[in-house]
Coordinates of C-alpha atoms and ligand atoms in Angstrom, one line a residue:
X1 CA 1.4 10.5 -3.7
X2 CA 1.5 8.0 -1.3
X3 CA -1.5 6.3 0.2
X4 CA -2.7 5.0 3.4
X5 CA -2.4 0.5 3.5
X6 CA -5.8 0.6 3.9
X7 CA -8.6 3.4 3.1
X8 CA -11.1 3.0 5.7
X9 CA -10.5 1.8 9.5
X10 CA -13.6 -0.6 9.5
X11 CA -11.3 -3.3 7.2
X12 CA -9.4 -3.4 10.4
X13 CA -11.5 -3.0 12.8
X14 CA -13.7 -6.2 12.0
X15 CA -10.5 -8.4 11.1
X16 CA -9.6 -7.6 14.7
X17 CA -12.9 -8.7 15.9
X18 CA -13.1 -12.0 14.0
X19 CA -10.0 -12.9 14.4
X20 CA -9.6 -12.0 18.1
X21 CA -7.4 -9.2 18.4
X22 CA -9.4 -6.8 19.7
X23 CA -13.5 -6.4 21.1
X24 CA -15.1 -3.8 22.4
X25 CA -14.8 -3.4 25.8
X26 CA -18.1 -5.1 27.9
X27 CA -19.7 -5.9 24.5
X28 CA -22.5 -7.7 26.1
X29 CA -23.5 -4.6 28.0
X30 CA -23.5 -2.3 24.7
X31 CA -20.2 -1.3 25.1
X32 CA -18.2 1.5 26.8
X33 CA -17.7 4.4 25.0
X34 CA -14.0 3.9 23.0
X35 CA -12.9 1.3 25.6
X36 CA -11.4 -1.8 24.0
X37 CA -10.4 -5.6 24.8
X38 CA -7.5 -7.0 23.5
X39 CA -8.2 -11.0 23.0
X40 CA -5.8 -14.0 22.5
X41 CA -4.2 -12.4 19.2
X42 CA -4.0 -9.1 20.6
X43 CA -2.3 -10.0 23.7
X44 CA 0.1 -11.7 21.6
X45 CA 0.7 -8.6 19.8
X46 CA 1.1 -6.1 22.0
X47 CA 3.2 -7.9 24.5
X48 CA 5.4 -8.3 21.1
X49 CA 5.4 -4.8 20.6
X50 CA 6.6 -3.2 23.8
X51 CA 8.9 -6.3 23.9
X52 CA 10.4 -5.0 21.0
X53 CA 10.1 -1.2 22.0
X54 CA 12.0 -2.4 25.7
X55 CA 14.8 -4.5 23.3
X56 CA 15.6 -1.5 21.3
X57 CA 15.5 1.1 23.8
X58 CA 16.7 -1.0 27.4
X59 CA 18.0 -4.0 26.4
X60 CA 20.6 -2.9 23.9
X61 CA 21.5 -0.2 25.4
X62 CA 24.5 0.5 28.7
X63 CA 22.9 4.0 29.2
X64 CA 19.6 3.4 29.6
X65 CA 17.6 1.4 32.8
X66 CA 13.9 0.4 33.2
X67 CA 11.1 1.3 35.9
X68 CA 7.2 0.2 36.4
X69 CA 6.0 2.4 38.7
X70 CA 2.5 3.0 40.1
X71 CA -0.7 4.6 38.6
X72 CA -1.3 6.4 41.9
X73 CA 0.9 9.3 42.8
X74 CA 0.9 11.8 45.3
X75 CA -1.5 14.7 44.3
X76 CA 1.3 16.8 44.2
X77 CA 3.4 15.1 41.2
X78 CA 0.3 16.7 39.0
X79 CA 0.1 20.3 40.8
X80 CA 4.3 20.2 40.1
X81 CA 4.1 18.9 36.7
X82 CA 1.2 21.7 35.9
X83 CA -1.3 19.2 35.2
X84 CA -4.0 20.4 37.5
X85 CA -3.6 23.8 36.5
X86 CA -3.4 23.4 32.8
X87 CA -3.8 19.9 31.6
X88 CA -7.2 20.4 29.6
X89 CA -8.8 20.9 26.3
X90 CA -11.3 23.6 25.0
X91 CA -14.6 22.3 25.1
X92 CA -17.4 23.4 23.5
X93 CA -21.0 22.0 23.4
X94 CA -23.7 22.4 20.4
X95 CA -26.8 24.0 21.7
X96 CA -29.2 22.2 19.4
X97 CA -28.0 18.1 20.2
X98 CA -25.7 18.8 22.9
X99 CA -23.0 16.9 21.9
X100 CA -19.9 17.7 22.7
X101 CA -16.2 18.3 21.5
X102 CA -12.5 19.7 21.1
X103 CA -12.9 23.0 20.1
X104 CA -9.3 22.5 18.3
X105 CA -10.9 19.4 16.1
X106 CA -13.8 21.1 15.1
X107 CA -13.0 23.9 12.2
X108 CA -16.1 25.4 11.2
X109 CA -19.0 27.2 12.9
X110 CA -20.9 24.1 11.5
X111 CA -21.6 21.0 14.2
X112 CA -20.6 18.2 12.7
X113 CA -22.9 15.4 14.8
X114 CA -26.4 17.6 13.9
X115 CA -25.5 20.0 11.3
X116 CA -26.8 23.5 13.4
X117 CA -24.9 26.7 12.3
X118 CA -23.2 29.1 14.5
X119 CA -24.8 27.0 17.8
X120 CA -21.7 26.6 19.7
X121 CA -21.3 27.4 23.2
X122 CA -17.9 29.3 24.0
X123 CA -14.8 27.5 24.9
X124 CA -14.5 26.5 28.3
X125 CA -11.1 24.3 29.7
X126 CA -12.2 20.7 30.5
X127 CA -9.5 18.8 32.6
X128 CA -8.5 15.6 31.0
X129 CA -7.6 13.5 34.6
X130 CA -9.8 11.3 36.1
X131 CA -10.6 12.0 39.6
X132 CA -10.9 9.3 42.4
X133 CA -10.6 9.2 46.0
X134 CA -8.0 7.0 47.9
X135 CA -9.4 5.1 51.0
X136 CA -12.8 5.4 52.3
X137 CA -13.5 8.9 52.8
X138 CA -14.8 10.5 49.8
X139 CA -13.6 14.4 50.4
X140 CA -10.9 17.1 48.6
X141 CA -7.9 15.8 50.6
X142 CA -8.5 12.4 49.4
X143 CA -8.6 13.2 46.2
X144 CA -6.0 11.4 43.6
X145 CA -5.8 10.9 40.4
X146 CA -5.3 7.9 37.4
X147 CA -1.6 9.3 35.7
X148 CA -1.9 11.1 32.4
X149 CA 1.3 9.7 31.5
X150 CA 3.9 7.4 32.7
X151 CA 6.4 10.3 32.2
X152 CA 5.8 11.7 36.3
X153 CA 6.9 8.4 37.4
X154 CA 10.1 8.5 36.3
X155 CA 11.0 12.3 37.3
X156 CA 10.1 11.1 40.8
X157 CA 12.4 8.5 40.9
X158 CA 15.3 10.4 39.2
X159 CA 17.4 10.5 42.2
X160 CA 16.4 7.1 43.2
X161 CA 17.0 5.4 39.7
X162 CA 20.1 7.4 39.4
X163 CA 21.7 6.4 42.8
X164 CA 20.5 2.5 42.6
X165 CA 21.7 2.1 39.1
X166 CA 25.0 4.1 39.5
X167 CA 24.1 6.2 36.5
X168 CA 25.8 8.5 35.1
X169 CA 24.3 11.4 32.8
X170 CA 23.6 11.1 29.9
X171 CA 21.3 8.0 30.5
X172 CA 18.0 7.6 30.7
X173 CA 14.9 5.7 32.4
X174 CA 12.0 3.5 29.8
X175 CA 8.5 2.6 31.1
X176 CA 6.1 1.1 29.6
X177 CA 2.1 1.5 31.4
X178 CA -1.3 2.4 31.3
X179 CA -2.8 5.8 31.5
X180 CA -5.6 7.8 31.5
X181 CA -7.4 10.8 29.8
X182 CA -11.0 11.7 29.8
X183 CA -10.8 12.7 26.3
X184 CA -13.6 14.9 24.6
X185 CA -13.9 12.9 22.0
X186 CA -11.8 9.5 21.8
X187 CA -12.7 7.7 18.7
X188 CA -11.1 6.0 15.6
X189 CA -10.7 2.7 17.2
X190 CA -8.0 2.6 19.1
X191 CA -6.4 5.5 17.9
X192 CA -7.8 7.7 20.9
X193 CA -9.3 6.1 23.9
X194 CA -9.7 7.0 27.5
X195 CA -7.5 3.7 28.7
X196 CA -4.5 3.3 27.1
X197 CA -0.6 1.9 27.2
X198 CA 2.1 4.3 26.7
X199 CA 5.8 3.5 26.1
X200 CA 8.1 6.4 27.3
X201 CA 11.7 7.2 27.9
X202 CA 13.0 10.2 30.0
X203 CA 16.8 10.9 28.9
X204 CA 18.7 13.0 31.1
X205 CA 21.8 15.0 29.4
X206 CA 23.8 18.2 30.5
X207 CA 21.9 21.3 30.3
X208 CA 24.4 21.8 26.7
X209 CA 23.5 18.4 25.7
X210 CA 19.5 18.6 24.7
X211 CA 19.7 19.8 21.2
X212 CA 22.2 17.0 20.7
X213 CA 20.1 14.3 22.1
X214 CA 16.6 15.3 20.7
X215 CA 18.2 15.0 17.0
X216 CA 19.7 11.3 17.9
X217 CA 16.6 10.3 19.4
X218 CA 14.3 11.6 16.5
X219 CA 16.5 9.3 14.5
X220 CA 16.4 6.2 16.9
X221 CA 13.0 6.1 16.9
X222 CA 12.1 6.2 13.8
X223 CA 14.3 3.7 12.6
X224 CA 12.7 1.7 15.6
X225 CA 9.2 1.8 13.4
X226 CA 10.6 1.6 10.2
X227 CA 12.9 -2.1 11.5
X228 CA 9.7 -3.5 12.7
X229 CA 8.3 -2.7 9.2
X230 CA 6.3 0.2 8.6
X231 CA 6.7 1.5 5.3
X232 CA 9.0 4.9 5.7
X233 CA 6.8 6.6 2.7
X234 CA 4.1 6.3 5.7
X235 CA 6.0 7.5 8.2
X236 CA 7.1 11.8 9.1
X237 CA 8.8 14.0 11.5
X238 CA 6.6 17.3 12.0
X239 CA 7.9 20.2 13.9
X240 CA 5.4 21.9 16.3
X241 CA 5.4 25.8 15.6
X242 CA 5.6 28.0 18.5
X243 CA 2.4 29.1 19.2
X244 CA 1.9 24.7 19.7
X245 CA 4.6 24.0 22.0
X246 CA 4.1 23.7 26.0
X247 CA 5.9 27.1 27.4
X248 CA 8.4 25.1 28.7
X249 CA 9.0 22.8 25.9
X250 CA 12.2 23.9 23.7
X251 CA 11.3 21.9 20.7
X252 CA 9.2 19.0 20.1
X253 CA 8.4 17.1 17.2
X254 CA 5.7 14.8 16.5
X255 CA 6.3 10.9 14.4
X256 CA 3.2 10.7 12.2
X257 CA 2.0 7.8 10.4
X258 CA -0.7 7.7 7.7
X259 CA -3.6 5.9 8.7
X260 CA -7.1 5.7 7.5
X261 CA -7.9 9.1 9.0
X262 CA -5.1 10.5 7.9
X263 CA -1.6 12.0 8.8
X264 CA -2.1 11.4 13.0
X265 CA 0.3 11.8 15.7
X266 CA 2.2 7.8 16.6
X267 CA 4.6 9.6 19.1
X268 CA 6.0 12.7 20.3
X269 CA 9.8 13.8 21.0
X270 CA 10.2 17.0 23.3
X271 CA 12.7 18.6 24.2
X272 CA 11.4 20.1 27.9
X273 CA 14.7 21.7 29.1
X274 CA 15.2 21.2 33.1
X275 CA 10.9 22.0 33.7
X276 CA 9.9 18.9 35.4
X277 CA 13.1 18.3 37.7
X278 CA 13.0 21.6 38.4
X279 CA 9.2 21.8 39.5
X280 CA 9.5 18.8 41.5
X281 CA 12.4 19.9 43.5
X282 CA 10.5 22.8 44.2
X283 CA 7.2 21.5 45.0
X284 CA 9.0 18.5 47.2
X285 CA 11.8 20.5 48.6
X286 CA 13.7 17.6 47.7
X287 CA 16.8 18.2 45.7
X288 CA 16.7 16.6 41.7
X289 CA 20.6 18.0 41.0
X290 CA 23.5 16.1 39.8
X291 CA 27.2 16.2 40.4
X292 CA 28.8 15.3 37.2
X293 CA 32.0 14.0 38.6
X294 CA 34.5 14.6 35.7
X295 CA 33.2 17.8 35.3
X296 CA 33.0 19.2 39.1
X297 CA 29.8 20.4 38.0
X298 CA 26.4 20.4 39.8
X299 CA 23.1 20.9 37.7
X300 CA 19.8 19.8 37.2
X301 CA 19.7 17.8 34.0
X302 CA 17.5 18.5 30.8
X303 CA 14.8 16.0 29.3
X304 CA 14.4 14.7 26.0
X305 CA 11.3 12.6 26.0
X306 CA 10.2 10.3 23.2
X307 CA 6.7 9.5 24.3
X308 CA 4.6 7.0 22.5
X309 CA 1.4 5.1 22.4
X310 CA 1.2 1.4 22.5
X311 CA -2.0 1.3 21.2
X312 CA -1.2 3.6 18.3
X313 CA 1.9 1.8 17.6
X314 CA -0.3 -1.9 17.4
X315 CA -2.5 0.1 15.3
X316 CA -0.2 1.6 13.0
X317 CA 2.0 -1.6 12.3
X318 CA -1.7 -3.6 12.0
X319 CA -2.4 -1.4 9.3
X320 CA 0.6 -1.5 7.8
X321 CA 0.5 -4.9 7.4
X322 CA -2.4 -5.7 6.3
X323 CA -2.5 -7.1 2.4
X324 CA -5.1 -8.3 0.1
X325 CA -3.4 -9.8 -2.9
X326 CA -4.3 -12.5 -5.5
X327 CA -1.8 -15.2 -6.1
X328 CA -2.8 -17.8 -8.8
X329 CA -6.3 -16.7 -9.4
X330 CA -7.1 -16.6 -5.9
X331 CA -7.5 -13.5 -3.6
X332 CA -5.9 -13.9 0.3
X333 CA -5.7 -11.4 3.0
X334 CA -2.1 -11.1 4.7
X335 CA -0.9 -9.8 7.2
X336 CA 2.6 -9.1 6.9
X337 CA 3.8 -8.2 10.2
X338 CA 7.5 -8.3 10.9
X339 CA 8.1 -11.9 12.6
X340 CA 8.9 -10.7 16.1
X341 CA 5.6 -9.0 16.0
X342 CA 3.8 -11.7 14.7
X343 CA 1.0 -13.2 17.5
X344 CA 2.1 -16.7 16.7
X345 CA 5.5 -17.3 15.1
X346 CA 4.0 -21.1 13.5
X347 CA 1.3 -23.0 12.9
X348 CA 1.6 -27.0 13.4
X349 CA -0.7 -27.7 11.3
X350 CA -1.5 -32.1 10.1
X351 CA -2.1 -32.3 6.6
X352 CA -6.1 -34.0 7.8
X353 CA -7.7 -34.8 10.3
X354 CA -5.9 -39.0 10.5
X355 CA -5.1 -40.7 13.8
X356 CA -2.1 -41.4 12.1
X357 CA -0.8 -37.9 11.4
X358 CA -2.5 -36.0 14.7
X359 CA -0.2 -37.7 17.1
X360 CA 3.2 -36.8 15.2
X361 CA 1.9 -33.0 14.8
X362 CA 1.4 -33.0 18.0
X363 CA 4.8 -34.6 18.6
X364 CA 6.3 -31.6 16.3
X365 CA 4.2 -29.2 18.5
X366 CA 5.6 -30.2 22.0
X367 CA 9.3 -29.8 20.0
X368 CA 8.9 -26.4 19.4
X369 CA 5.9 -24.9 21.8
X370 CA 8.8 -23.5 24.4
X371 CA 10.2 -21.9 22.8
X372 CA 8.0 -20.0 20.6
X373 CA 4.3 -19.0 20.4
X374 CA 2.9 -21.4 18.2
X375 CA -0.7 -22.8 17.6
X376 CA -1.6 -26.2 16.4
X377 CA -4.7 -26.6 14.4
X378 CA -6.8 -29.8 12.5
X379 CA -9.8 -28.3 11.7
X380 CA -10.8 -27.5 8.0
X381 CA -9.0 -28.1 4.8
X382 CA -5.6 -27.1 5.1
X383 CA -6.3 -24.6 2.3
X384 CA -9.0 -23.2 4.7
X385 CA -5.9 -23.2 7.7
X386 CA -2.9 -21.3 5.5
X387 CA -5.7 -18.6 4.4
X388 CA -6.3 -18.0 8.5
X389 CA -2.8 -18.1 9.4
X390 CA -1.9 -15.9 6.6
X391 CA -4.5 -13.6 7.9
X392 CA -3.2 -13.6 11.0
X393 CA 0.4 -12.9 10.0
X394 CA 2.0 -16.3 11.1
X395 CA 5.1 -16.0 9.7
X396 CA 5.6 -19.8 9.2
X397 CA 3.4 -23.1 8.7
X398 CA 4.8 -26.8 9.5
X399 CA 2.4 -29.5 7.8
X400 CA 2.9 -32.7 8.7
X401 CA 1.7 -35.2 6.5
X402 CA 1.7 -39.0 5.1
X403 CA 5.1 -39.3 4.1
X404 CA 6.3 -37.9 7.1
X405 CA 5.1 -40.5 9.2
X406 CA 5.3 -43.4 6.5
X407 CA 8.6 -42.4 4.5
X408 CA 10.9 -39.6 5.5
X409 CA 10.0 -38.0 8.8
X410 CA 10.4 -34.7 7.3
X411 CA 7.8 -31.9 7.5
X412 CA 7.1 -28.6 5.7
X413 CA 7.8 -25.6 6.2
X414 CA 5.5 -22.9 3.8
X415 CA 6.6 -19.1 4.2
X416 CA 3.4 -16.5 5.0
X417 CA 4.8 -14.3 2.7
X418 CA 6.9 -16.2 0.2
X419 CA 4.4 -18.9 0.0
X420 CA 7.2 -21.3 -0.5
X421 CA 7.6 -24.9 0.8
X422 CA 10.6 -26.8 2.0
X423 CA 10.9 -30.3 3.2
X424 CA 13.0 -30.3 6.3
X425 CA 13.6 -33.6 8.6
X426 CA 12.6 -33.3 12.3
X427 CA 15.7 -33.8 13.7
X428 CA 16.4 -30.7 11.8
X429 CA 13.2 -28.6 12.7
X430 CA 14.2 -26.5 15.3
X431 CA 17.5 -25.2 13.9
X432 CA 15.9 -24.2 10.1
X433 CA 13.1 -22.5 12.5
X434 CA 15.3 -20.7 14.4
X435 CA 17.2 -19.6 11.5
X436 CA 14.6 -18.0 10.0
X437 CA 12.8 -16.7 13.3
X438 CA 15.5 -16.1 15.7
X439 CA 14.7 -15.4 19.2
Ligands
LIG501 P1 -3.0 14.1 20.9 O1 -2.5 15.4 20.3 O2 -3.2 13.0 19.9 O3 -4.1 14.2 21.9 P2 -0.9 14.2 22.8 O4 0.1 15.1 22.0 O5 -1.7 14.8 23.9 O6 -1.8 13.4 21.7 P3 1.2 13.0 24.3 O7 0.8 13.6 25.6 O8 2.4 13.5 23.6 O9 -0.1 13.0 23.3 O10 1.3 11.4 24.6 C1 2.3 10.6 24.0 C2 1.7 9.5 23.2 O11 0.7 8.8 24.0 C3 1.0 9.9 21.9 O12 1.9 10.1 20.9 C4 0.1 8.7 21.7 O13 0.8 7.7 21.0 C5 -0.3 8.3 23.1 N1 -1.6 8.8 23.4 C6 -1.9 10.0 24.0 N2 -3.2 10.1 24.2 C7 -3.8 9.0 23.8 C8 -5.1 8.5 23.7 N3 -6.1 9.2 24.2 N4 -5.3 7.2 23.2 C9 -4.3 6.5 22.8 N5 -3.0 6.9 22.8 C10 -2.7 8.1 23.3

């Protein structure tokens, strides 16, 4: 049977923290409640995964087009999409310690925080949006609230997106942005927070088309997570029964992925028929229909929506990564993240600290800096500086040392995972990198 990379969350959770990937958010102050920082590794990280999320799905593609649009929306996007009426969760409290949570994560009558039996208030629906007010007067009609999703953005601007871009359906519209839930109970590191970065695409077919679509873009995406390296034994499609799908929804699957806690939801693929464009033409009077020219034909298109978490994605290809394996006696930690994930692609790294071999290394660093994230390091042994690039899954190492500057001005080049060494001159540096980093 196959087994999570790693059995227990807090192996990654402190790697992150020493090496700078993520912190909790306002440390200093105690924390807030499953809110995180990402620091200079994690930046590195997650700006190299939606990079590679808009490559894949943007990028590469003629029928699809990018958006960013804003956090704020009109109220009414949220009474049309159904989110004030019915975008909560079942909370229920324990009467002995008060605590509370999902009623749907919670499957005994036991609490699990204090132990009491059969102390549980009854259900009650808790709205997940944050409320705030826009301008200075605090009252109902300035009520707005932070987006859920990034998905409302885009079924707003359908018409404009559409008409700007000369689209034609099928094609669809990426985003990538933060959103917000006030979840019951966030936890698990970053696995469920209350901030967080979603990546989503809203495809627009012919009402005949959805079935069609939803299969090639359960395919597409995972083969996305699978080329940037997660093990496909960790990896699953799971149908939602019935009785979990939204009423409008006409299938939806989930992409799961095996972490520590278990088989957990990485991102979702729905198939929600014509619902959103049709509630927002209702709700705005505003029409969302399309005149397929070839066909003579005017409809409001179906949605197949891949939504997925940025956060969850980091998290699931941090995990994956992560290696501890001995090599020659010696136990090392690796993280081997594909290379265009990697926070730094190479290390420039002089053999000691010399005055004669920090000025060249630095020379080699100013070569290549431009044009990809690197780091230069003379501190430690350079045993010490391969075991912290190896745990931070720099793909590649150049060590400059004697006989570069006194013989052959050649440096090497040692492989993360390979551990392999190559002499290569300088005047041939940047085309062996790019050969085996691209990009
Ligand atoms: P869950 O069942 O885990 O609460 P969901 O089904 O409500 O998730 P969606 O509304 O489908 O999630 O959101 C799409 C994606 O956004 C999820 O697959 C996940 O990757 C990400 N996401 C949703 N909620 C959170 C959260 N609280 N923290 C981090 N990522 C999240």
């Amino acid at each position: 049977m196959v087994e999570a990379a790693v059995d227990d969350m807090s192996t990654i959770v402190s790697l992150c923290k020493r090496r700078g990937f993520i912190f909790p958010s306002s440390e200093i102050y105690g924390g807030l409640g499953s809110t995180w920082d990402y620091g200079p590794l994690g930046v590195e990280l997650k700006r190299n995964v939606k990079d590679a999320w808009w490559r894949a799905v943007v990028r590469d593609r003629d029928d699809m087009v990018g958006q960013d649009s804003a956090i704020l929306m009109h109220p009414q996007t949220w009474v049309a999409s159904g989110h004030v009426e019915g975008f909560s969760d079942p909370l229920i409290e324990c009467r002995e310690c008060h605590h509370r949570f999902r009623a749907d994560h919670v499957d005994s009558k036991t609490c699990p925080d204090c132990g009491a039996v059969d102390r549980f208030t009854a259900p009650r629906q808790f709205n997940l949006m944050f409320k705030t007010f826009l301008g200075p007067v605090e009252d109902e009609a300035a009520v707005v609230y932070l987006r859920p999703e990034t998905a409302q953005g885009m079924f707003v601007n359908f018409q404009n997106v559409q008409t700007s871009a000369r689209m034609k359906v099928p094609f669809g519209i990426a985003q990538v942005g933060k959103s917000f839930r006030n979840e019951i109970t966030p936890g698990n590191f970053t696995f469920r927070t209350r901030e967080f970065e979603q990546m989503e695409i809203e495809y627009f077919v012919r009402p005949d088309q959805g079935f069609e679509y939803l299969e090639i873009w359960k395919n597409e995406r995972m083969r996305w997570y699978t080329d940037y390296g997660i093990n496909p034994e960790r990896l699953k499609l799971r149908e939602h029964d019935s009785d979990e799908l939204a009423h409008y929804a006409k299938a939806t699957f989930d992409i799961e992925y095996l972490f520590p806690i278990g088989w957990s939801e990485l991102e979702g693929i729905a198939y929600r028929g014509d619902f959103d464009l049709s509630q927002h033409e209702k709700h705005s009077g505003k029409s969302m229909s399309y005149f397929d020219t070839e066909r003579d034909e005017r409809f409001i298109p179906h949605v197949v929506e891949p939504s997925g978490g940025v956060d969850r994605a980091l998290l699931a290809f941090l995990v994956d990564a992560f290696t501890e394996e001995e090599v020659r006696g010696e136990k090392r930690t690796v993280l081997k993240l594909h290379k265009d994930l990697a926070p730094y692609k190479i290390a420039v790294l002089p053999l000691s600290k010399n005055e004669k071999l920090i000025p060249k290394a630095r020379e080699v660093h100013d070569l290549i800096r431009h044009r990809w994230m690197t780091e230069y390091d003379d501190t430690q042994s350079i045993g010490r500086r391969y075991r912290r690039q190896d745990e931070i899954g720099t793909p590649l190492c150049v060590t400059v040392d004697f006989e570069t500057v006194e013989e052959d001005n050649a440096v090497t080049i040692r492989d993360r995972d390979s551990m392999e060494q190559v002499r290569v001159s300088i005047p041939d540096l940047v085309a062996a990198l790019d050969e085996r980093l691209g990009g």
